[in-house]
mmCIF file of C-alpha atoms in Angstrom:
data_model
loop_
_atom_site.group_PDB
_atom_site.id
_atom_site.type_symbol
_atom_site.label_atom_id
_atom_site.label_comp_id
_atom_site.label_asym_id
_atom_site.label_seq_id
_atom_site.Cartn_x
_atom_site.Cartn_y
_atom_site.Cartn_z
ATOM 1 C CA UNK A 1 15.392 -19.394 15.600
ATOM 2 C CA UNK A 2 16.953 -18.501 12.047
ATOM 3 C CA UNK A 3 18.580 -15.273 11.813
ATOM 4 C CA UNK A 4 16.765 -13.095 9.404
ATOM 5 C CA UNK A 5 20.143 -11.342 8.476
ATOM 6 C CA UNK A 6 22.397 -14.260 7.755
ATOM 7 C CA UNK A 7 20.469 -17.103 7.787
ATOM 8 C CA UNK A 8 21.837 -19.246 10.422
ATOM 9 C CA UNK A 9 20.230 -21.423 12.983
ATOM 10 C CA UNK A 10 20.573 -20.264 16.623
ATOM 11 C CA UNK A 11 19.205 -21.338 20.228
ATOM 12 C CA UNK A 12 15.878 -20.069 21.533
ATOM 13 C CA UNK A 13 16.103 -16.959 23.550
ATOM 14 C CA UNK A 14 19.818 -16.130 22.144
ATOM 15 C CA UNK A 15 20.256 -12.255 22.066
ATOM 16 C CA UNK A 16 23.009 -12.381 18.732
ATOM 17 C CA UNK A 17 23.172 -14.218 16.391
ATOM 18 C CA UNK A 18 26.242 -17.208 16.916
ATOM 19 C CA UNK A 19 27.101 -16.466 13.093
ATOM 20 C CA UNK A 20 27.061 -12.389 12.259
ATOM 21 C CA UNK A 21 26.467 -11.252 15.552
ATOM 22 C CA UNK A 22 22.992 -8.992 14.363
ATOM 23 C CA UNK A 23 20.896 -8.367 16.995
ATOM 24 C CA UNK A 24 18.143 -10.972 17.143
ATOM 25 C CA UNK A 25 15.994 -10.750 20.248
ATOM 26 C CA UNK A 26 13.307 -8.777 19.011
ATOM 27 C CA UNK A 27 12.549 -11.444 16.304
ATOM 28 C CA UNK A 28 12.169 -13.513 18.917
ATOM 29 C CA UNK A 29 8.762 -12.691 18.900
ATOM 30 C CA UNK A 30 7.864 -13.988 15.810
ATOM 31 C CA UNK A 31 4.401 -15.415 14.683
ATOM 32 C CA UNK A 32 3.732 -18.598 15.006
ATOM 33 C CA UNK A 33 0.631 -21.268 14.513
ATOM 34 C CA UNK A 34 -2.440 -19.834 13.757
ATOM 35 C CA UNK A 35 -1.161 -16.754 12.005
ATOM 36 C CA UNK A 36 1.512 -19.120 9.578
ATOM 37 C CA UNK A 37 -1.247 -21.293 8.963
ATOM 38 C CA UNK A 38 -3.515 -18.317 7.577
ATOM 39 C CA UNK A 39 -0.789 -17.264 5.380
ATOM 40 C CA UNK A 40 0.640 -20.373 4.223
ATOM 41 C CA UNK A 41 -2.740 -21.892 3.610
ATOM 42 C CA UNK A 42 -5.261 -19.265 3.047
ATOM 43 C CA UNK A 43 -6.107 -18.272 -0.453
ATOM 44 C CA UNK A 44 -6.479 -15.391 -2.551
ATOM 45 C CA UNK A 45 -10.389 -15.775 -2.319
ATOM 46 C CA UNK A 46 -9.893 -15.728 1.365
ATOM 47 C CA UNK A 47 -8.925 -11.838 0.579
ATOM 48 C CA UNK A 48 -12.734 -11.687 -0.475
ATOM 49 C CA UNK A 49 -11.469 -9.826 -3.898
ATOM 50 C CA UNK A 50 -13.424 -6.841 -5.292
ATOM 51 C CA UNK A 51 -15.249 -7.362 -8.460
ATOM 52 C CA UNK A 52 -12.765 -5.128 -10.959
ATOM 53 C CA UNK A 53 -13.960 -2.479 -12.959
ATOM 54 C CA UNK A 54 -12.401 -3.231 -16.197
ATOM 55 C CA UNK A 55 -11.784 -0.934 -19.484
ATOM 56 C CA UNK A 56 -10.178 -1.369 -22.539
ATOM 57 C CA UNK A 57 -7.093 0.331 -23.033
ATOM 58 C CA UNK A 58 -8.416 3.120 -25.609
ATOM 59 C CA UNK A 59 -11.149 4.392 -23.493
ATOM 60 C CA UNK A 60 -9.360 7.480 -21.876
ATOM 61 C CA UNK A 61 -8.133 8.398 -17.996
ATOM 62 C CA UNK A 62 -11.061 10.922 -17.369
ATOM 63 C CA UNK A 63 -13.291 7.587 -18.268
ATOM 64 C CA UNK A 64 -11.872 6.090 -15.597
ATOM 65 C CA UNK A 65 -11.465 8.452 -13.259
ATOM 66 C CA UNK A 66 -15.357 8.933 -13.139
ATOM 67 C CA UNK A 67 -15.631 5.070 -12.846
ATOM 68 C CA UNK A 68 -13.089 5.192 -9.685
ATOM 69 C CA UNK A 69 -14.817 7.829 -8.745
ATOM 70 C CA UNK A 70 -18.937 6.403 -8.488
ATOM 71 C CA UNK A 71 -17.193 3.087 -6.907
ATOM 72 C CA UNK A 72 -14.780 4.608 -4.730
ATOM 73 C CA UNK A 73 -11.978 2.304 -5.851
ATOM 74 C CA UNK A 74 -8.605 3.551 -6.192
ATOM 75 C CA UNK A 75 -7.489 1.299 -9.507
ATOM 76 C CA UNK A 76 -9.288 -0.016 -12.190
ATOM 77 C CA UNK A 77 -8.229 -2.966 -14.647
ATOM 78 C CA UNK A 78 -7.506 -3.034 -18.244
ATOM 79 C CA UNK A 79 -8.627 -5.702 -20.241
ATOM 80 C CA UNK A 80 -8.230 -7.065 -24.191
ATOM 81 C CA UNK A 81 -11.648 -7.044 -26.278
ATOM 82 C CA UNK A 82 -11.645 -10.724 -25.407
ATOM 83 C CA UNK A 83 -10.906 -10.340 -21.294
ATOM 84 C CA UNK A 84 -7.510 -10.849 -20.770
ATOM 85 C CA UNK A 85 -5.797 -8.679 -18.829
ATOM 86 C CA UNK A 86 -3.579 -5.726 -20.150
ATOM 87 C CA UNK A 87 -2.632 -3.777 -17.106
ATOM 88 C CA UNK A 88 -3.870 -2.083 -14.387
ATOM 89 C CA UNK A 89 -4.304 1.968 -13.759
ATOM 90 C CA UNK A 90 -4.172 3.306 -10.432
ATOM 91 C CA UNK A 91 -4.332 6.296 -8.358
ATOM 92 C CA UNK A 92 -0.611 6.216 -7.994
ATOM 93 C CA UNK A 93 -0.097 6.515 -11.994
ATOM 94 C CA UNK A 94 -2.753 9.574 -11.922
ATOM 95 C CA UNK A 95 -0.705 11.046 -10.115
ATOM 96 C CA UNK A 96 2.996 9.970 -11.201
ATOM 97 C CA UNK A 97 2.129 10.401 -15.054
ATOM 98 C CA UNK A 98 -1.009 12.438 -15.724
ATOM 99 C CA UNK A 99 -1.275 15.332 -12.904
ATOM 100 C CA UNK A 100 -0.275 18.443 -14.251
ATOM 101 C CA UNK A 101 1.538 16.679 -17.181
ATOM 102 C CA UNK A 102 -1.331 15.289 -19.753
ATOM 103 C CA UNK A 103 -5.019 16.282 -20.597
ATOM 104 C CA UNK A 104 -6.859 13.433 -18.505
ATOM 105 C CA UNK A 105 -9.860 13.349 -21.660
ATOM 106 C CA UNK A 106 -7.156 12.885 -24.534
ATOM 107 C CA UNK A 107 -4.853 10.512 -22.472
ATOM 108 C CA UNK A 108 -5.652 6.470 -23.159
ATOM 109 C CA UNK A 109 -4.899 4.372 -20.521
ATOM 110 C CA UNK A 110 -2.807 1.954 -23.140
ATOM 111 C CA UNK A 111 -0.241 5.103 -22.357
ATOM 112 C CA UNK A 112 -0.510 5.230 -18.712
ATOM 113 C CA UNK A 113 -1.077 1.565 -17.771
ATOM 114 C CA UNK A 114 0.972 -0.365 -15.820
ATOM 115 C CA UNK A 115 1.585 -3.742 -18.014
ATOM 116 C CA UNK A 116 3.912 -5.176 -16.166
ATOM 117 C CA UNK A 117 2.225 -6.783 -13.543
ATOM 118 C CA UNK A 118 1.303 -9.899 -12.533
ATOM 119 C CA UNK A 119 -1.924 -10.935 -11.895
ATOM 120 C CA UNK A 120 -2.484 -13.526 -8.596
ATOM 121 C CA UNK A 121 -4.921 -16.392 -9.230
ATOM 122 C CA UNK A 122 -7.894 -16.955 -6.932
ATOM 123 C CA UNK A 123 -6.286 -20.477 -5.492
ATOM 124 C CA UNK A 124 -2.702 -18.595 -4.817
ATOM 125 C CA UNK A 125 -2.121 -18.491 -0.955
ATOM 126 C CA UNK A 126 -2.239 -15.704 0.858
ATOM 127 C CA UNK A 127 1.462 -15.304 1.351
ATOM 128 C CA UNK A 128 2.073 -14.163 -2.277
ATOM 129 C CA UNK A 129 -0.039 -11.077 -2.034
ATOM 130 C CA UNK A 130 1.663 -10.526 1.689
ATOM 131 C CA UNK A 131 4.986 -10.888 -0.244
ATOM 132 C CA UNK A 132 3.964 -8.798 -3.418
ATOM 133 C CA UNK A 133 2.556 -6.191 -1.476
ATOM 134 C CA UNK A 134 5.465 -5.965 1.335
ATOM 135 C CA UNK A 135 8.333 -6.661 -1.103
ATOM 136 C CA UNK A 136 7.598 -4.702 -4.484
ATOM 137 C CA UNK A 137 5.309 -2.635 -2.783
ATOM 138 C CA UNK A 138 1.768 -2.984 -4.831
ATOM 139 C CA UNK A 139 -0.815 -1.508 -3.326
ATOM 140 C CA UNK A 140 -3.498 -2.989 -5.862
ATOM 141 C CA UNK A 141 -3.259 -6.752 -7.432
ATOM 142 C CA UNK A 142 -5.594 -8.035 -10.464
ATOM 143 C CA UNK A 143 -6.928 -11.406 -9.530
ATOM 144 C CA UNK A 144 -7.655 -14.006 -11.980
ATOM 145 C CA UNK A 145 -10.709 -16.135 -11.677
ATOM 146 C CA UNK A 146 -10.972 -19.824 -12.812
ATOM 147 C CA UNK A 147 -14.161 -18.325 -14.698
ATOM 148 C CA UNK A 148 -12.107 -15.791 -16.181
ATOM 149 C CA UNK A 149 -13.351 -13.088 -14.537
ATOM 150 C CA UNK A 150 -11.000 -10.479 -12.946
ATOM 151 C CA UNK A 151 -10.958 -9.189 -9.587
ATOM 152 C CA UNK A 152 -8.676 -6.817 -7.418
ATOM 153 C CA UNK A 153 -6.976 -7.321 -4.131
ATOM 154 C CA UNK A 154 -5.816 -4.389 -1.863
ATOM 155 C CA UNK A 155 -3.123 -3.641 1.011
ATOM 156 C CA UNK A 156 -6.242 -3.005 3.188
ATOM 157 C CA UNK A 157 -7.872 -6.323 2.047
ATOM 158 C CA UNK A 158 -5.084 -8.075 3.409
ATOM 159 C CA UNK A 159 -4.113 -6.330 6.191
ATOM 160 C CA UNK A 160 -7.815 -6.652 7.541
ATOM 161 C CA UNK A 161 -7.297 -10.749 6.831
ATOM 162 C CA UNK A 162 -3.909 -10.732 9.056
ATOM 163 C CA UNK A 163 -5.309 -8.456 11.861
ATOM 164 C CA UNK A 164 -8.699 -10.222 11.983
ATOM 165 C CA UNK B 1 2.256 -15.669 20.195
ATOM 166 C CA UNK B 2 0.678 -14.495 17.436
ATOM 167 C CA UNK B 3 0.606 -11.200 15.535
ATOM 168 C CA UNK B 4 -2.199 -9.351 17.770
ATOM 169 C CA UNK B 5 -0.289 -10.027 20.885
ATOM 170 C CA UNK B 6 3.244 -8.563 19.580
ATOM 171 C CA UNK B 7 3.040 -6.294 16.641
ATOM 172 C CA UNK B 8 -0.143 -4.912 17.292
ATOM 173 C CA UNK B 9 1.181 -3.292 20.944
ATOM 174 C CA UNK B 10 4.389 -2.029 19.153
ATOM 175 C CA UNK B 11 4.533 1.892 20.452
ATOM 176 C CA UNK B 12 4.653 3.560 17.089
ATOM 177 C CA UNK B 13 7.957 5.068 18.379
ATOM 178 C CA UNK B 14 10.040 2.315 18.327
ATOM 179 C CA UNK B 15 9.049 1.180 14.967
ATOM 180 C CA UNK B 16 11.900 3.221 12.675
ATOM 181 C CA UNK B 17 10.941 1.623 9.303
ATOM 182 C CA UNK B 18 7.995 4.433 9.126
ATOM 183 C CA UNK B 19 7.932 6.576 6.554
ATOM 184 C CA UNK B 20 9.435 10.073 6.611
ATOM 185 C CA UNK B 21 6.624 12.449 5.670
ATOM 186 C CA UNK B 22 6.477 14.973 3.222
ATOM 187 C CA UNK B 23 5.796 18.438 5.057
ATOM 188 C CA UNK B 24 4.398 20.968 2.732
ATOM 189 C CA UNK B 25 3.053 24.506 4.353
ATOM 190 C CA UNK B 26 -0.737 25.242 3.428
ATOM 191 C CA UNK B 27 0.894 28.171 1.171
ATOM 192 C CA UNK B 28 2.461 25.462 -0.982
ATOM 193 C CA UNK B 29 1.041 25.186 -4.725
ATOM 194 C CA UNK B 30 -0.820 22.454 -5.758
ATOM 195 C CA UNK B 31 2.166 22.298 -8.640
ATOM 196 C CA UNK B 32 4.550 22.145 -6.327
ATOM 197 C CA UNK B 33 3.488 19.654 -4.402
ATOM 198 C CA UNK B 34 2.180 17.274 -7.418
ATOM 199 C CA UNK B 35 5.562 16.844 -8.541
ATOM 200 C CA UNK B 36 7.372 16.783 -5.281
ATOM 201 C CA UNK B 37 5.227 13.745 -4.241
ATOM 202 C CA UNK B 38 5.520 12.305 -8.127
ATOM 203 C CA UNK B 39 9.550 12.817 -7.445
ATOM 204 C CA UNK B 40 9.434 10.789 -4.372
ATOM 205 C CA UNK B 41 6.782 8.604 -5.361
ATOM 206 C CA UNK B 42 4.913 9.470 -2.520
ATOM 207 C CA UNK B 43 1.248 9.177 -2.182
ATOM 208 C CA UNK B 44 0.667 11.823 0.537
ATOM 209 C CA UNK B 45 1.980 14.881 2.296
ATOM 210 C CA UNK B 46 1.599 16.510 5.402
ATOM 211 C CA UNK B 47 0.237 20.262 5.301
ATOM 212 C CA UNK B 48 0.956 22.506 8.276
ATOM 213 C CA UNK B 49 0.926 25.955 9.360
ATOM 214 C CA UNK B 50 3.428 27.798 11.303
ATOM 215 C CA UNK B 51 5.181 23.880 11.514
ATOM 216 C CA UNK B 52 1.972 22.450 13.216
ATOM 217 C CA UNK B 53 -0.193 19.836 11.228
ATOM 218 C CA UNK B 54 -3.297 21.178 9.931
ATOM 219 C CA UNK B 55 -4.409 19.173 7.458
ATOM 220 C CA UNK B 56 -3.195 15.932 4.835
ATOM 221 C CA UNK B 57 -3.484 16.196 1.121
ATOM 222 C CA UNK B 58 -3.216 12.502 -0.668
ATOM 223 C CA UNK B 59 -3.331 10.691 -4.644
ATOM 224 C CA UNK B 60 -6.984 10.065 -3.283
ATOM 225 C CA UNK B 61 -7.772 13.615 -2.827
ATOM 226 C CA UNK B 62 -6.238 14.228 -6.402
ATOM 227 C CA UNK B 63 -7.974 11.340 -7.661
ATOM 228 C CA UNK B 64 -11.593 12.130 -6.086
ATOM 229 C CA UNK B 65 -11.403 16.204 -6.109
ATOM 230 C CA UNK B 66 -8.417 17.617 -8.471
ATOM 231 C CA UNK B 67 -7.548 15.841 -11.319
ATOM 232 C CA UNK B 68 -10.715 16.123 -13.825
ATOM 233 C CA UNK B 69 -11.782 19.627 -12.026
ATOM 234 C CA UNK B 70 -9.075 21.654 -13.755
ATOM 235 C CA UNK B 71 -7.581 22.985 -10.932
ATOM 236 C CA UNK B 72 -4.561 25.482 -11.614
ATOM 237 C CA UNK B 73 -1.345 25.247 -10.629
ATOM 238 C CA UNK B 74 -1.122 28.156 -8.656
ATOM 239 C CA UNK B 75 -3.790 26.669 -6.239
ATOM 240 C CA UNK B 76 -2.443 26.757 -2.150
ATOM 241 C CA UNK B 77 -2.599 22.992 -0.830
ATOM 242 C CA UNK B 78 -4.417 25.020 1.975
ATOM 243 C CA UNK B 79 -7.419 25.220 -0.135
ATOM 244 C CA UNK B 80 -7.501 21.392 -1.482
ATOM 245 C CA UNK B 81 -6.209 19.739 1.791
ATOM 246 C CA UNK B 82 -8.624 17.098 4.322
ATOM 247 C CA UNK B 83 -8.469 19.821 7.084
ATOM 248 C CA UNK B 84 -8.148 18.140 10.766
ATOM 249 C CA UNK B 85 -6.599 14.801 10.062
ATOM 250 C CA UNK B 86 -6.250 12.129 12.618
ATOM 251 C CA UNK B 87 -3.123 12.516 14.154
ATOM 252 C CA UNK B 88 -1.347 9.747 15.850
ATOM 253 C CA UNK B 89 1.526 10.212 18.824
ATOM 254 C CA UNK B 90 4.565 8.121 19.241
ATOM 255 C CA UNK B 91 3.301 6.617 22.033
ATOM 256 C CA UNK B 92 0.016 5.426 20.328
ATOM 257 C CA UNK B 93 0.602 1.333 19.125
ATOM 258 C CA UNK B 94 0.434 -0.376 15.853
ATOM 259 C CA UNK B 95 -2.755 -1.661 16.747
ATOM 260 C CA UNK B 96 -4.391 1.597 17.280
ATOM 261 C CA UNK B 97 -3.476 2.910 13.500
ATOM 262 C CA UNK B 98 -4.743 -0.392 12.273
ATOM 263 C CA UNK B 99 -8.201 0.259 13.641
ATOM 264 C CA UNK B 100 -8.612 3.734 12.802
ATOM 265 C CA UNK B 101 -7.334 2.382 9.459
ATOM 266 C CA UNK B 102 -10.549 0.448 9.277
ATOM 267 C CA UNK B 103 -12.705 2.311 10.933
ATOM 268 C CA UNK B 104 -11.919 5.875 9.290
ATOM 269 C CA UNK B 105 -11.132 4.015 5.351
ATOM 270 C CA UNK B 106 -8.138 5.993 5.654
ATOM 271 C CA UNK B 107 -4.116 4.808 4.552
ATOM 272 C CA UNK B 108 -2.597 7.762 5.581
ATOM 273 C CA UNK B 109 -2.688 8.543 9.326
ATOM 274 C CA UNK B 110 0.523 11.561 10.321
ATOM 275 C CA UNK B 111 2.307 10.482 13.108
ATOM 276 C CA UNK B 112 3.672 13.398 15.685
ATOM 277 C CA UNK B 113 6.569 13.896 18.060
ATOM 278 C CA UNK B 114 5.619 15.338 21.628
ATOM 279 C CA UNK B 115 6.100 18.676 20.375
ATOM 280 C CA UNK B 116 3.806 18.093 17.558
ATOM 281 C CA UNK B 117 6.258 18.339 14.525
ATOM 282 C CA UNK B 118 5.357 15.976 12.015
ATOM 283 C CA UNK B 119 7.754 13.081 12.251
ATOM 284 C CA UNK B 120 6.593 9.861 10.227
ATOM 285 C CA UNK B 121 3.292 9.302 7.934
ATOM 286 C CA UNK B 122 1.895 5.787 9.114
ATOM 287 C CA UNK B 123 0.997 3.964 5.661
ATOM 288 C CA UNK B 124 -0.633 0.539 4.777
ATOM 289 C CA UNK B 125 2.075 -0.535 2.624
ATOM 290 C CA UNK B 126 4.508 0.160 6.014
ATOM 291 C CA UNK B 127 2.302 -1.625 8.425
ATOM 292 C CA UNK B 128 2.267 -4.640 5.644
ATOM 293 C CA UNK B 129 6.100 -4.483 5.426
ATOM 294 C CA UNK B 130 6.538 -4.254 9.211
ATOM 295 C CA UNK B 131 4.156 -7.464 9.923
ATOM 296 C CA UNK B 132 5.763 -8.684 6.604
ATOM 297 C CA UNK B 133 8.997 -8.885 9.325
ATOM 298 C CA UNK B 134 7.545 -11.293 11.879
ATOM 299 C CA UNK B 135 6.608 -13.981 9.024
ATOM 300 C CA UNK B 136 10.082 -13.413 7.090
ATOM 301 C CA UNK B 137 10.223 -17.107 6.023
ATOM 302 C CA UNK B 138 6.891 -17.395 4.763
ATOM 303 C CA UNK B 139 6.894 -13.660 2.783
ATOM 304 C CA UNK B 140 10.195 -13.759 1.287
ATOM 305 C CA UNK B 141 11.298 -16.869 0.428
ATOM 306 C CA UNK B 142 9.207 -16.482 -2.133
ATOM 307 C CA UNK B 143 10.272 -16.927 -5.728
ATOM 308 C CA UNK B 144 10.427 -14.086 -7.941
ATOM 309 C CA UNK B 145 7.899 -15.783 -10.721
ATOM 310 C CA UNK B 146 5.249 -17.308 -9.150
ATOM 311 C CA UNK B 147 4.653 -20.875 -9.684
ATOM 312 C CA UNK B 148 7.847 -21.098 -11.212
ATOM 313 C CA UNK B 149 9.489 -24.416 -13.437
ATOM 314 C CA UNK B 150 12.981 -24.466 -14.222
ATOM 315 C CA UNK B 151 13.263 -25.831 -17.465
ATOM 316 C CA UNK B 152 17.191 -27.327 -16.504
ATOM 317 C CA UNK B 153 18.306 -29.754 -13.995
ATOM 318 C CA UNK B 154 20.223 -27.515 -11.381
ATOM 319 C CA UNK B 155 23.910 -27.544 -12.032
ATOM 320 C CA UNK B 156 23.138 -29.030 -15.884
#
């Protein structure tokens, strides 16, 4: 097996690793077959994405609060006038930028977007969400469609696709 | 083997990549607490009372019950906590949070020593990163822009 710290081949079953000497008998366990296959070769539209609820990025955070609220989604997306996709807002910037700091009804979401992130295409495998989510942390990932339509994955989307 | 038959028996224990919680007592103000979770960016804390767990307060609560309801500053968490969370014990597995995960449509699930001090808060984002460790090829060798060209020869 490959140790995960330095890299380096070792034997099956070895306790160290031959190279750095990290401990590497509890990776020994690591997934195989079935559950590579599902990552390496499932898609995004395997996550069964959520229809987004998309705004424009002048309507205002108590808009979208309400909207989060009646679907009981934690994010919503932003889109351009003609669809494209601007950002996302989530629960996580309600509460890092807005709580207790700005007036929800006069805040626009162009201020409290996040528009840096990436959106994953429909036909992406599985293992990029596994490796947005686990690496950078996202909780919430806009999905593009080949229609253009826009759709959101979660962490509990995927984690219910690994587990199932 | 796959992922059911290893992670998913993992005691909760053993697994030291959890989260440490925030621990707020139900006197703390809804202020206070706000910005100690924005600080850390933390979507959650832990409320208790005399040290034991009495209730969880999260971004959803703030999201669903606080945010558009003007709630002042001054408010005890006590008041706008989910009272009687489900707690889970160190010797409870992975698996077992997973499924009340589902089950319950909760993210957030405190996890408790034998004494019943607060000692980890069991998150989605941690399971994802701990299964994330038993497929280490396939998560991170990932490049950093998907679907990535280089425009140059390597080494021109």
């Amino acid at each position: 097996m490959r140790c995960p710290d330095c890299g380096s081949e070792n034997l099956a079953g070895a306790e160290d690793c031959v190279s750095c000497s990290a401990p590497i008998a509890s990776y020994a366990a690591q997934a195989t077959g079935k559950d590579q296959k599902r990552i390496l070769e499932g898609t995004i539209r395997d996550l069964k994405p959520h229809d987004a609820i998309a705004l424009y990025p002048s309507r205002t955070v108590t808009e979208a609060v309400e909207l989060m609220r009646t679907h009981k989604i934690g994010c919503v997306v932003v889109a351009e006038k003609g669809g494209s996709l601007a950002g996302i807002f989530t629960e996580r910037d309600l509460l890092r930028k807005v709580a207790g700091r700005l007036d929800p009804s006069k805040t626009r979401l162009a201020a409290v977007m996040r528009a840096d992130i990436e959106p994953l295409h429909e036909g992406d495998t599985v293992a990029f969400a596994f490796h947005n989510m686990a690496v950078h942390d996202y909780r919430h990932i806009p999905v593009e469609f080949d229609d253009g339509s826009l759709a959101v994955i979660t962490s509990r989307d995927l984690l219910r696709y690994l587990c199932k | 083997m796959s992922i059911k038959t290893v992670a998913l028996k993992e005691k909760l224990g053993h697994i030291d990549s959890l989260v440490i919680p925030i621990v707020v007592d139900e006197s703390a103000t809804y202020k206070e607490v706000v910005s100690k979770m924005a600080a850390q960016d933390r979507g959650s804390v832990i409320v208790t009372r005399k040290g034991a767990v009495v209730g969880i307060w999260t971004e959803r609560d703030l999201l669903f019950k606080c945010v558009l309801e003007k709630v002042k500053a001054s408010t005890p968490i006590g008041e706008l906590m989910t009272p009687k969370p489900i707690i889970l014990r160190e010797d409870d597995t992975l698996g077992k949070a997973i499924e009340v995960m589902h089950e319950k449509g909760v993210r957030n699930l405190p996890l408790v020593d034998a004494k019943g001090k607060p000692k980890a808060i069991v998150t989605v984002g941690r399971v994802i990163r701990y299964l994330a460790d038993h497929f280490p090829a396939e998560v991170v060798n990932l490049p950093p822009v998907l679907n990535q060209v280089t425009s140059d020869p390597e080494g021109a």
